[in-house]
Coordinates of C-alpha atoms and ligand atoms in Angstrom, one line a residue:
X1 CA -145.6 60.3 82.8
X2 CA -142.2 58.6 82.5
X3 CA -140.6 61.5 84.4
X4 CA -142.9 60.8 87.3
X5 CA -141.7 57.2 87.4
X6 CA -138.7 58.5 89.3
X7 CA -141.0 58.9 92.3
X8 CA -142.0 55.3 92.4
X9 CA -139.2 54.5 94.7
X10 CA -140.8 56.8 97.2
X11 CA -144.2 55.4 96.7
X12 CA -142.7 52.0 97.3
X13 CA -141.0 53.3 100.5
X14 CA -144.3 54.5 101.9
X15 CA -146.4 51.6 100.6
X16 CA -147.6 50.7 104.1
X17 CA -149.1 54.1 104.4
X18 CA -150.5 54.3 100.9
X19 CA -152.2 50.9 100.7
X20 CA -154.4 51.5 103.8
X21 CA -155.1 54.9 102.3
X22 CA -156.5 53.3 99.1
X23 CA -158.5 50.9 101.1
X24 CA -160.0 53.9 103.0
X25 CA -160.9 55.4 99.6
X26 CA -162.9 52.3 98.7
X27 CA -164.7 52.1 102.1
X28 CA -165.6 55.8 102.1
X29 CA -167.1 55.6 98.7
X30 CA -169.0 52.5 99.6
X31 CA -170.6 54.5 102.4
X32 CA -171.1 57.3 99.9
X33 CA -173.2 55.1 97.6
X34 CA -175.3 53.4 100.2
X35 CA -177.4 56.5 101.2
X36 CA -178.9 56.6 97.7
X37 CA -180.4 53.2 98.3
X38 CA -181.7 54.1 101.7
X39 CA -183.3 57.1 100.1
X40 CA -184.9 54.9 97.5
X41 CA -186.3 52.5 100.2
X42 CA -187.6 55.5 102.2
X43 CA -189.2 57.0 99.1
X44 CA -191.0 53.7 98.2
X45 CA -192.1 53.4 101.8
X46 CA -193.7 56.8 101.7
X47 CA -195.6 55.9 98.7
X48 CA -196.8 52.6 100.1
X49 CA -197.7 54.1 103.4
X50 CA -199.7 56.9 101.9
X51 CA -201.8 54.3 100.1
X52 CA -202.1 52.3 103.4
X53 CA -203.0 55.4 105.3
X54 CA -205.8 56.4 102.9
X55 CA -207.1 52.8 103.1
X56 CA -207.6 53.0 106.8
X57 CA -209.5 56.3 106.5
X58 CA -212.1 56.5 109.2
X59 CA -210.7 53.6 111.3
X60 CA -208.8 53.7 114.6
X61 CA -205.9 51.9 112.9
X62 CA -205.2 55.0 110.8
X63 CA -203.5 56.8 113.8
X64 CA -201.3 53.7 114.4
X65 CA -200.2 53.6 110.7
X66 CA -199.4 57.3 110.9
X67 CA -197.2 56.7 114.0
X68 CA -195.3 53.7 112.6
X69 CA -194.8 55.5 109.4
X70 CA -193.4 58.6 111.2
X71 CA -191.0 56.6 113.2
X72 CA -189.7 54.6 110.3
X73 CA -189.0 57.8 108.3
X74 CA -187.1 59.2 111.3
X75 CA -185.1 56.0 111.4
X76 CA -184.2 56.3 107.7
X77 CA -183.2 59.9 108.3
X78 CA -180.9 58.8 111.1
X79 CA -179.5 56.0 109.0
X80 CA -178.5 58.4 106.2
X81 CA -176.9 60.7 108.8
X82 CA -175.0 57.7 110.2
X83 CA -173.8 56.6 106.8
X84 CA -172.6 60.1 106.1
X85 CA -170.7 60.2 109.4
X86 CA -169.0 56.9 108.7
X87 CA -168.1 58.1 105.2
X88 CA -166.7 61.3 106.7
X89 CA -164.6 59.2 109.1
X90 CA -163.0 57.3 106.3
X91 CA -162.5 60.4 104.2
X92 CA -160.6 61.8 107.1
X93 CA -158.5 58.6 107.3
X94 CA -157.9 58.7 103.6
X95 CA -156.5 62.2 103.8
X96 CA -154.5 61.4 106.8
X97 CA -152.8 58.6 105.0
X98 CA -152.4 59.7 101.4
X99 CA -151.9 63.5 101.8
X100 CA -149.6 62.9 104.8
X101 CA -147.5 60.5 102.7
X102 CA -147.2 63.2 100.0
X103 CA -145.7 65.5 102.7
X104 CA -143.2 62.8 103.7
X105 CA -142.2 62.3 100.1
X106 CA -141.9 66.1 99.6
X107 CA -139.6 66.2 102.6
X108 CA -137.4 63.4 101.3
X109 CA -137.3 64.8 97.8
X110 CA -136.3 68.3 99.1
X111 CA -133.5 66.7 101.1
X112 CA -132.4 64.6 98.1
X113 CA -132.2 67.7 95.9
X114 CA -130.5 69.8 98.5
X115 CA -127.8 67.2 99.2
X116 CA -127.3 66.9 95.5
X117 CA -126.7 70.6 95.2
X118 CA -124.0 70.4 97.8
X119 CA -122.1 67.8 95.8
X120 CA -122.1 69.8 92.5
X121 CA -119.1 71.9 91.5
X122 CA -118.7 75.6 90.9
X123 CA -119.1 75.3 87.1
X124 CA -122.7 74.1 87.7
X125 CA -123.5 77.0 89.9
X126 CA -122.1 79.4 87.4
X127 CA -124.1 77.9 84.6
X128 CA -127.5 78.1 86.5
X129 CA -129.0 81.1 88.0
X130 CA -130.0 81.2 91.7
X131 CA -133.7 81.7 91.1
X132 CA -133.8 78.6 89.0
X133 CA -132.0 76.6 91.6
X134 CA -134.3 77.8 94.3
X135 CA -137.3 76.9 92.2
X136 CA -136.2 73.3 92.0
X137 CA -136.3 72.9 95.8
X138 CA -139.4 75.0 96.3
X139 CA -141.9 75.3 93.5
X140 CA -141.1 72.2 91.5
X141 CA -141.1 70.0 94.5
X142 CA -144.5 71.4 95.7
X143 CA -145.9 70.8 92.2
X144 CA -144.7 67.2 92.3
X145 CA -146.4 66.9 95.7
X146 CA -149.6 67.9 93.9
X147 CA -149.3 64.7 92.0
X148 CA -148.3 62.5 94.9
X149 CA -151.0 63.8 97.2
X150 CA -154.2 65.3 95.7
X151 CA -153.9 63.9 92.2
X152 CA -153.2 60.4 93.2
X153 CA -155.8 60.4 95.9
X154 CA -158.6 61.9 93.7
X155 CA -157.7 59.6 90.8
X156 CA -158.3 56.6 92.9
X157 CA -161.3 58.2 94.4
X158 CA -162.9 59.0 91.1
X159 CA -162.2 55.6 89.7
X160 CA -163.9 54.0 92.7
X161 CA -166.8 56.4 92.6
X162 CA -167.3 55.8 88.9
X163 CA -167.2 52.0 89.2
X164 CA -169.5 51.9 92.2
X165 CA -172.1 54.5 91.1
X166 CA -172.3 53.2 87.5
X167 CA -172.6 49.6 88.6
X168 CA -175.3 50.6 91.0
X169 CA -177.1 52.5 88.3
X170 CA -177.0 49.6 85.8
X171 CA -178.2 47.2 88.5
X172 CA -181.3 49.3 88.9
X173 CA -182.1 49.9 85.2
X174 CA -179.8 49.8 82.3
X175 CA -182.0 51.9 80.1
X176 CA -182.3 54.7 82.5
X177 CA -178.6 54.5 83.4
X178 CA -177.6 55.1 79.7
X179 CA -179.8 58.1 79.5
X180 CA -178.8 59.6 82.8
X181 CA -175.1 59.2 81.9
X182 CA -175.5 60.7 78.4
X183 CA -174.6 64.3 79.3
X184 CA -171.4 63.1 81.1
X185 CA -169.2 62.6 78.1
X186 CA -170.3 66.0 76.7
X187 CA -169.6 67.5 80.1
X188 CA -166.1 65.9 80.2
X189 CA -165.2 67.3 76.8
X190 CA -166.3 70.8 77.7
X191 CA -164.5 70.6 81.0
X192 CA -161.2 69.5 79.4
X193 CA -161.5 72.2 76.8
X194 CA -162.3 75.0 79.3
X195 CA -159.6 73.7 81.6
X196 CA -157.0 74.1 78.9
X197 CA -157.9 77.8 78.6
X198 CA -157.9 78.2 82.3
X199 CA -154.4 76.6 82.5
X200 CA -153.0 78.8 79.8
X201 CA -154.3 81.9 81.5
X202 CA -153.1 80.8 84.9
X203 CA -149.7 80.3 83.4
X204 CA -149.7 83.9 82.2
X205 CA -150.8 85.0 85.7
X206 CA -147.9 83.0 87.2
X207 CA -145.4 84.6 84.8
X208 CA -146.7 88.1 85.6
X209 CA -146.6 87.4 89.3
X210 CA -143.1 86.2 89.3
X211 CA -142.0 89.1 87.1
X212 CA -143.7 91.5 89.5
X213 CA -142.1 89.9 92.6
X214 CA -138.6 90.0 91.1
X215 CA -139.2 93.6 90.2
X216 CA -140.2 94.4 93.8
X217 CA -137.3 92.4 95.1
X218 CA -134.8 94.2 93.0
X219 CA -136.3 97.5 94.1
X220 CA -135.7 96.7 97.7
X221 CA -132.1 95.5 97.1
X222 CA -131.3 98.5 95.1
X223 CA -133.2 101.0 97.2
X224 CA -130.0 102.9 98.1
X225 CA -129.2 103.5 94.4
X226 CA -132.8 104.3 93.5
X227 CA -133.1 106.9 96.3
X228 CA -129.7 108.6 95.5
X229 CA -130.6 108.9 91.8
X230 CA -134.1 110.1 92.6
X231 CA -135.7 107.3 90.6
X232 CA -138.6 106.6 93.0
X233 CA -141.4 107.9 90.7
X234 CA -139.8 106.2 87.8
X235 CA -139.9 102.9 89.6
X236 CA -143.4 103.6 90.7
X237 CA -144.5 103.9 87.1
X238 CA -142.7 100.8 86.1
X239 CA -144.4 99.0 89.0
X240 CA -147.8 100.2 87.9
X241 CA -147.2 98.8 84.4
X242 CA -146.4 95.4 86.0
X243 CA -149.5 95.5 88.1
X244 CA -151.7 96.4 85.3
X245 CA -150.4 93.4 83.3
X246 CA -151.0 91.2 86.3
X247 CA -154.5 92.6 86.8
X248 CA -155.5 92.1 83.2
X249 CA -154.3 88.5 83.2
X250 CA -156.3 87.8 86.4
X251 CA -159.4 89.3 85.0
X252 CA -159.1 87.3 81.8
X253 CA -159.0 84.1 84.0
X254 CA -162.0 85.1 86.1
X255 CA -164.0 85.6 82.9
X256 CA -163.5 82.0 81.9
X257 CA -164.1 80.7 85.4
X258 CA -167.3 82.7 85.7
X259 CA -168.6 81.0 82.6
X260 CA -167.3 77.6 83.6
X261 CA -169.3 76.9 86.9
X262 CA -172.7 77.8 85.6
X263 CA -172.1 75.6 82.6
X264 CA -171.4 72.6 84.9
X265 CA -174.5 73.3 86.9
X266 CA -176.5 73.5 83.7
X267 CA -175.3 70.2 82.4
X268 CA -175.8 68.4 85.7
X269 CA -179.3 69.9 85.8
X270 CA -179.8 68.5 82.3
X271 CA -178.9 65.0 83.6
X272 CA -181.4 65.4 86.4
X273 CA -184.1 66.4 84.0
X274 CA -183.4 63.5 81.7
X275 CA -183.4 61.1 84.7
X276 CA -186.8 62.3 85.8
X277 CA -188.3 62.3 82.3
X278 CA -187.0 58.9 81.3
X279 CA -187.4 57.6 84.8
X280 CA -191.1 58.7 84.8
X281 CA -191.7 56.8 81.7
X282 CA -190.1 53.7 83.2
X283 CA -192.2 54.0 86.4
X284 CA -195.3 54.2 84.3
X285 CA -194.2 51.0 82.5
X286 CA -193.7 49.5 86.0
X287 CA -190.0 48.5 85.5
X288 CA -188.8 50.7 88.3
X289 CA -190.3 52.4 91.3
X290 CA -190.5 56.2 91.9
X291 CA -187.9 55.6 94.7
X292 CA -185.4 54.6 92.0
X293 CA -185.7 58.0 90.4
X294 CA -184.7 59.7 93.7
X295 CA -181.9 57.2 94.0
X296 CA -180.7 58.1 90.4
X297 CA -180.7 61.8 91.1
X298 CA -178.4 61.2 94.0
X299 CA -176.1 59.1 91.8
X300 CA -176.0 61.6 89.0
X301 CA -175.1 64.3 91.4
X302 CA -172.4 62.2 92.9
X303 CA -170.7 62.0 89.5
X304 CA -170.6 65.7 88.9
X305 CA -167.7 66.5 91.1
X306 CA -165.5 63.7 89.8
X307 CA -166.1 64.7 86.2
X308 CA -165.2 68.3 87.1
X309 CA -162.1 67.2 88.8
X310 CA -160.8 65.0 86.0
X311 CA -159.5 68.1 84.2
X312 CA -158.1 69.5 87.3
X313 CA -156.2 66.3 88.0
X314 CA -154.9 66.1 84.5
X315 CA -153.4 69.5 84.8
X316 CA -152.0 68.7 88.2
X317 CA -150.3 65.6 86.8
X318 CA -149.0 67.5 83.7
X319 CA -147.5 70.2 85.8
X320 CA -146.0 67.7 88.2
X321 CA -144.5 65.8 85.2
X322 CA -142.9 69.0 83.9
X323 CA -141.5 69.8 87.3
X324 CA -140.2 66.3 87.8
X325 CA -138.5 66.5 84.4
X326 CA -136.6 69.5 85.5
X327 CA -135.7 67.9 88.8
X328 CA -134.6 64.7 87.1
X329 CA -132.4 66.6 84.6
X330 CA -130.7 68.2 87.5
X331 CA -130.4 65.1 89.6
X332 CA -128.7 63.4 86.6
X333 CA -126.0 66.1 86.5
X334 CA -123.0 64.6 88.0
X335 CA -120.3 66.7 89.6
X336 CA -117.2 66.7 87.5
X337 CA -115.0 67.5 90.5
X338 CA -115.0 64.6 92.9
X339 CA -112.6 63.4 95.6
X340 CA -111.0 60.3 94.0
X341 CA -110.1 58.8 97.3
X342 CA -110.9 58.8 101.0
X343 CA -107.3 58.0 102.0
X344 CA -106.1 60.5 104.6
X345 CA -104.1 63.4 103.2
X346 CA -101.7 65.4 105.4
X347 CA -100.8 68.7 103.7
X348 CA -97.1 69.8 103.8
X349 CA -97.5 72.9 101.7
X350 CA -95.7 72.4 98.4
X351 CA -97.9 74.1 95.8
X352 CA -97.0 73.9 92.2
X353 CA -98.5 74.9 88.9
X354 CA -97.0 73.2 85.8
X355 CA -97.7 75.0 82.6
X356 CA -101.3 75.5 83.6
X357 CA -103.9 76.9 81.0
X358 CA -107.5 77.4 81.8
X359 CA -110.6 78.5 79.9
X360 CA -113.9 79.1 81.7
X361 CA -116.3 76.6 80.3
X362 CA -119.4 78.8 80.4
X363 CA -118.0 81.9 78.8
X364 CA -115.0 80.5 76.8
X365 CA -112.8 83.2 78.3
X366 CA -109.2 82.1 78.5
X367 CA -108.1 83.2 82.0
X368 CA -104.6 81.5 82.2
X369 CA -102.0 80.5 79.7
X370 CA -99.0 78.5 80.5
X371 CA -98.6 79.5 84.1
X372 CA -96.0 77.8 86.2
X373 CA -94.7 78.5 89.8
X374 CA -93.7 76.6 92.9
X375 CA -94.3 77.6 96.5
X376 CA -92.5 75.7 99.3
X377 CA -93.5 75.5 102.9
X378 CA -92.4 78.6 104.8
X379 CA -92.7 80.6 101.6
X380 CA -95.0 83.4 100.6
X381 CA -95.8 83.8 96.9
X382 CA -97.5 86.9 95.8
X383 CA -99.5 87.5 92.6
X384 CA -100.1 90.9 91.3
X385 CA -101.5 92.2 88.1
X386 CA -104.1 94.2 86.3
X387 CA -107.8 93.5 86.8
X388 CA -109.0 90.5 84.8
X389 CA -105.5 89.2 84.4
X390 CA -106.4 85.8 85.9
X391 CA -105.3 86.2 89.6
X392 CA -108.4 84.9 91.1
X393 CA -108.4 82.1 88.7
X394 CA -105.1 80.9 90.1
X395 CA -106.7 80.8 93.5
X396 CA -109.8 78.9 92.2
X397 CA -107.7 76.3 90.5
X398 CA -105.6 75.9 93.7
X399 CA -108.8 75.3 95.6
X400 CA -109.9 72.9 92.9
X401 CA -113.1 74.7 92.2
X402 CA -112.3 73.9 88.6
X403 CA -109.9 71.5 86.9
X404 CA -107.2 72.7 84.6
X405 CA -107.5 72.3 80.8
X406 CA -103.8 71.9 80.3
X407 CA -101.0 71.4 82.7
X408 CA -101.1 70.2 86.2
X409 CA -101.7 71.6 89.7
X410 CA -99.4 69.6 92.0
X411 CA -99.8 69.5 95.8
X412 CA -96.9 68.0 97.7
X413 CA -95.8 66.4 94.5
X414 CA -99.1 64.8 93.7
X415 CA -101.6 65.8 91.1
X416 CA -104.5 67.7 92.9
X417 CA -106.9 65.4 91.0
X418 CA -105.6 62.4 92.9
X419 CA -105.7 63.5 96.5
X420 CA -108.4 63.5 99.0
X421 CA -110.2 66.8 98.3
X422 CA -112.1 67.0 101.5
X423 CA -108.9 66.6 103.6
X424 CA -107.0 69.0 101.3
X425 CA -109.6 71.8 101.5
X426 CA -109.9 71.5 105.2
X427 CA -106.2 72.4 105.5
X428 CA -106.3 75.4 103.2
X429 CA -107.4 78.7 104.5
X430 CA -109.0 80.4 101.6
X431 CA -110.1 84.0 101.7
X432 CA -112.1 84.7 98.5
X433 CA -112.1 88.1 96.8
X434 CA -115.8 88.5 97.4
X435 CA -116.5 88.2 101.1
X436 CA -119.6 86.2 102.0
X437 CA -121.0 86.4 105.5
X438 CA -123.9 84.3 106.8
X439 CA -126.8 85.8 108.6
X440 CA -125.5 84.6 111.9
X441 CA -123.4 85.9 114.8
X442 CA -119.9 87.1 114.3
X443 CA -118.5 84.3 116.4
X444 CA -120.2 81.6 114.4
X445 CA -119.2 83.3 111.1
X446 CA -115.5 83.1 112.2
X447 CA -115.9 79.5 113.4
X448 CA -117.6 78.5 110.1
X449 CA -114.9 76.1 109.2
X450 CA -114.7 74.5 112.6
X451 CA -116.7 71.6 113.7
X452 CA -117.2 73.0 117.2
X453 CA -117.5 76.6 118.3
X454 CA -114.2 77.0 120.1
X455 CA -114.2 80.6 121.5
X456 CA -110.5 80.5 122.3
X457 CA -109.7 79.8 118.6
X458 CA -112.2 82.3 117.4
X459 CA -110.8 85.1 119.6
X460 CA -107.2 84.3 118.5
X461 CA -108.2 84.4 114.9
X462 CA -110.0 87.7 115.4
X463 CA -106.9 89.2 117.0
X464 CA -104.7 88.0 114.2
X465 CA -107.0 89.5 111.7
X466 CA -106.9 92.8 113.6
X467 CA -110.6 92.6 114.2
X468 CA -110.7 91.9 117.9
X469 CA -110.9 95.5 119.1
X470 CA -113.7 96.3 116.6
X471 CA -115.8 93.3 117.8
X472 CA -115.2 94.2 121.5
X473 CA -116.8 97.6 120.8
X474 CA -120.0 96.0 119.7
X475 CA -122.6 95.7 122.4
X476 CA -123.0 91.9 122.0
X477 CA -119.4 91.4 120.9
X478 CA -119.0 87.9 119.4
X479 CA -122.7 87.3 119.8
X480 CA -123.5 90.3 117.5
X481 CA -125.9 89.2 114.7
X482 CA -124.8 90.3 111.2
X483 CA -126.4 90.1 107.8
X484 CA -130.0 90.4 106.7
X485 CA -131.5 91.2 110.0
X486 CA -128.5 92.3 112.0
X487 CA -125.7 94.7 111.9
X488 CA -124.0 95.8 108.7
X489 CA -120.2 95.6 108.9
X490 CA -118.0 98.0 106.9
X491 CA -116.2 96.7 103.9
X492 CA -112.9 96.5 105.8
X493 CA -114.5 94.8 108.8
X494 CA -116.0 92.2 106.5
X495 CA -112.7 91.5 104.8
X496 CA -111.0 91.0 108.2
X497 CA -113.8 88.7 109.4
X498 CA -113.3 86.7 106.3
X499 CA -109.5 86.5 107.1
X500 CA -110.3 85.5 110.7
X501 CA -112.5 82.7 109.3
X502 CA -109.6 81.3 107.3
X503 CA -107.2 81.6 110.1
X504 CA -109.5 79.9 112.6
X505 CA -109.1 76.5 110.9
X506 CA -105.4 76.8 111.5
X507 CA -104.5 75.9 108.0
X508 CA -101.3 74.7 106.5
X509 CA -101.7 76.8 103.4
X510 CA -103.2 80.2 103.2
X511 CA -104.7 81.6 100.0
X512 CA -105.6 85.3 100.2
X513 CA -107.4 86.7 97.2
X514 CA -107.1 90.5 97.3
X515 CA -108.5 90.5 100.8
X516 CA -106.8 93.7 102.0
X517 CA -108.2 96.0 99.4
X518 CA -110.7 97.6 101.7
X519 CA -108.5 98.2 104.7
X520 CA -106.2 101.1 105.2
X521 CA -102.4 100.8 104.9
X522 CA -101.9 101.0 108.6
X523 CA -104.3 98.1 109.4
X524 CA -102.9 96.2 106.4
X525 CA -99.4 96.6 108.0
X526 CA -100.8 95.3 111.3
X527 CA -102.4 92.2 109.8
X528 CA -99.2 91.4 107.8
X529 CA -97.2 91.7 111.1
X530 CA -99.6 89.4 112.8
X531 CA -99.5 86.9 110.0
X532 CA -95.7 86.6 110.2
X533 CA -95.7 84.1 113.1
X534 CA -98.8 82.4 111.8
X535 CA -97.1 81.7 108.5
X536 CA -94.0 80.1 110.0
X537 CA -93.6 76.7 108.4
X538 CA -96.6 77.2 106.2
X539 CA -97.0 78.3 102.6
X540 CA -99.1 81.1 101.4
X541 CA -100.4 82.6 98.2
X542 CA -101.2 86.3 98.3
X543 CA -103.1 88.0 95.6
X544 CA -102.9 91.8 95.7
X545 CA -103.3 95.0 93.8
X546 CA -101.0 97.2 96.0
X547 CA -97.4 96.5 95.9
X548 CA -97.1 97.8 99.5
X549 CA -98.9 94.7 100.7
X550 CA -96.6 92.1 99.0
X551 CA -93.2 93.8 99.1
X552 CA -91.8 91.2 101.5
X553 CA -93.0 88.2 99.6
X554 CA -90.4 85.5 98.8
X555 CA -91.4 85.5 95.2
X556 CA -93.7 87.8 93.2
X557 CA -95.5 87.0 89.9
X558 CA -96.6 89.8 87.7
X559 CA -99.6 88.7 85.6
X560 CA -100.8 90.4 82.5
X561 CA -103.3 89.0 80.1
X562 CA -103.4 85.4 81.3
X563 CA -99.6 85.0 81.5
X564 CA -96.7 85.7 83.9
X565 CA -94.8 88.6 82.4
X566 CA -92.2 89.2 85.2
X567 CA -91.3 87.4 88.3
X568 CA -88.8 87.5 91.2
X569 CA -88.4 89.2 94.5
X570 CA -89.4 92.8 95.0
X571 CA -85.8 94.0 94.7
X572 CA -85.1 91.9 91.6
X573 CA -88.2 93.3 89.9
X574 CA -87.4 96.9 90.8
X575 CA -83.9 96.4 89.5
X576 CA -85.2 95.0 86.2
X577 CA -87.0 98.3 85.7
X578 CA -89.9 96.7 83.7
X579 CA -93.6 96.7 84.1
X580 CA -93.4 96.0 87.8
X581 CA -91.2 99.0 88.3
X582 CA -93.6 101.2 86.4
X583 CA -96.5 99.9 88.5
X584 CA -94.5 100.6 91.7
X585 CA -93.7 104.2 90.6
X586 CA -97.3 104.8 89.7
X587 CA -98.6 103.5 93.1
X588 CA -96.0 105.5 95.0
X589 CA -97.2 108.7 93.2
X590 CA -100.8 107.9 93.9
X591 CA -100.0 107.5 97.6
X592 CA -98.2 110.7 97.8
X593 CA -101.0 112.5 96.1
X594 CA -103.6 111.2 98.5
Ligands
LIG601 N1 -116.7 82.3 86.8 C1 -116.3 82.8 85.7 N2 -116.8 82.4 84.5 C2 -116.4 82.9 83.4 N3 -115.4 83.8 83.2 C3 -114.8 84.2 84.3 C4 -115.2 83.7 85.6 N4 -114.4 84.4 86.5 C5 -113.6 85.1 85.8 N5 -113.8 85.1 84.5 C6 -113.0 85.8 83.5 O1 -111.7 85.3 83.5 C7 -110.8 86.4 83.4 C8 -109.9 86.4 84.6 O2 -110.6 86.6 85.8 P1 -110.0 86.7 87.2 O3 -111.2 86.7 88.2 O4 -109.1 85.6 87.4 O5 -109.3 88.1 87.2 P2 -108.5 88.8 88.4 O6 -107.1 88.9 88.0 O7 -108.8 88.1 89.7 O8 -109.2 90.2 88.4 P3 -109.4 91.2 89.6 O9 -108.1 91.9 89.9 O10 -110.4 92.2 89.1 O11 -110.0 90.4 90.7 C9 -111.6 87.6 83.3 O12 -111.6 88.0 81.9 C10 -113.0 87.2 83.7 O13 -114.0 87.9 83.0
LIG602 MG1 -109.8 88.6 91.3

């Protein structure tokens, strides 16, 4: 329960919706209890009038008695109907207030979680898988809503029904009340027990279902691979196994449920039988009327649903508490990378690594050891090296996706940890190694970093990235939808779009992480040509695999196993005749062969 206490702030926020809701609960139940008493009066009236009717046998008056009797019964019938209608109205209002509030809180909570996600750093997203993160916003929140809405409403409802009905029962006859209520505790225990089994089995079903849906999802994403390796029937069999497991779990649940409902009916029936038996004895003793028995039967039946729902509510609350616990844990995670200041920061373009070492926190892999370099405005630094040598890590540290373990990253002579991160990032054009495009139009994908969609800027960026002519050949040009439901761009087109996105923000610093790997050498040459004027007065970090793309860099770092092994200009490095020279020779040969 203590986990759910977190939600109290929301309950407080919506108190002026909830309080009327609870009042409606009380009113609706009051009108729920009243009909029983009306029925009792009607019953007693019937009995009296039958006596009276028989008394007037043979007199003219008998017809009149009959008429009056008939009318009053009709009146009672109408009254019960009216009370039910009033009750219905308040039930409606109760749902309109309490359930509606739960939707409002659900909305607030989702927003709170989502905005917290946006604040967290890369390390967090690496440590948690996407499905898990999704579940927080979707499934966990809707379970919590189960507590805020139905559970809260029915708890109050049940409490009020119990108090009202049991009071009414004891007011009529305590002896009979005790007997009529006797099966209720037994019923509750059975319900709680069976409910536990139902919950366990539902849990299994839930697991089977989610395993089945991830299986299906993976099949769809991997359909190309599945088809080309002829694995369709193989997958079909695996799916069948999943379905059978799901079916078995479902059937085992149905078995318990099938047993559960008749049991409840049996026990309530027992209550009714006891009421009639003990009530009959009381009537004979003269302590109650036969109308009271009818009244009691209505009461007993009114308690059945609440008793049944206690178990349901308990499990709703338990599940909500478990979900809220997960949500709380995550809301308590604080981002380690925060902007320390809101002071404006104007980037010049001095980028410096001072003996930087870095180990990935989640895997313990040391990606950089003692790396130092300095890029001045108007300079282009290139980083080249084997796969896994730590090149992308340099880019990530430069973007402050992570903080260094040792050494410092200095930006314009200041530690990156001390500058306004938001301002800084908005002046750096970063092209990550893995291109990510949103399911949106090409234009808006390029303008992603801009606050407004400025087509002139977008077109210019597309031209610089050598993508403009490609886009113009599409039917809808910049309005072409890409991604899930749209057009699929080729690998090289995607990379150039990603470059255009970085250029569109007119950055002071450019960081390109191996973003020309999927374009041919001719296009690569064109892009590099275009970039020359763009880069004037700016600094750039180019990560590459092919020496051809970085030959003209002002300074080149050759990385191997986390450290810089050689550095200098292309000509220096060739003259050295070391690892860089070997790599160059090898790449030249490959080019000639192809
Ligand atoms: N997010 C991460 N979490 C943990 N370890 C990582 C992460 N990213 C990279 N690594 C590890 O750090 C090392 C350096 O990776 P990095 O991505 O910097 O290499 P790279 O030089 O960019 O390689 P490539 O040329 O293949 O892109 C690798 O051993 C890699 O497995
Ligand atoms: Mg990389």
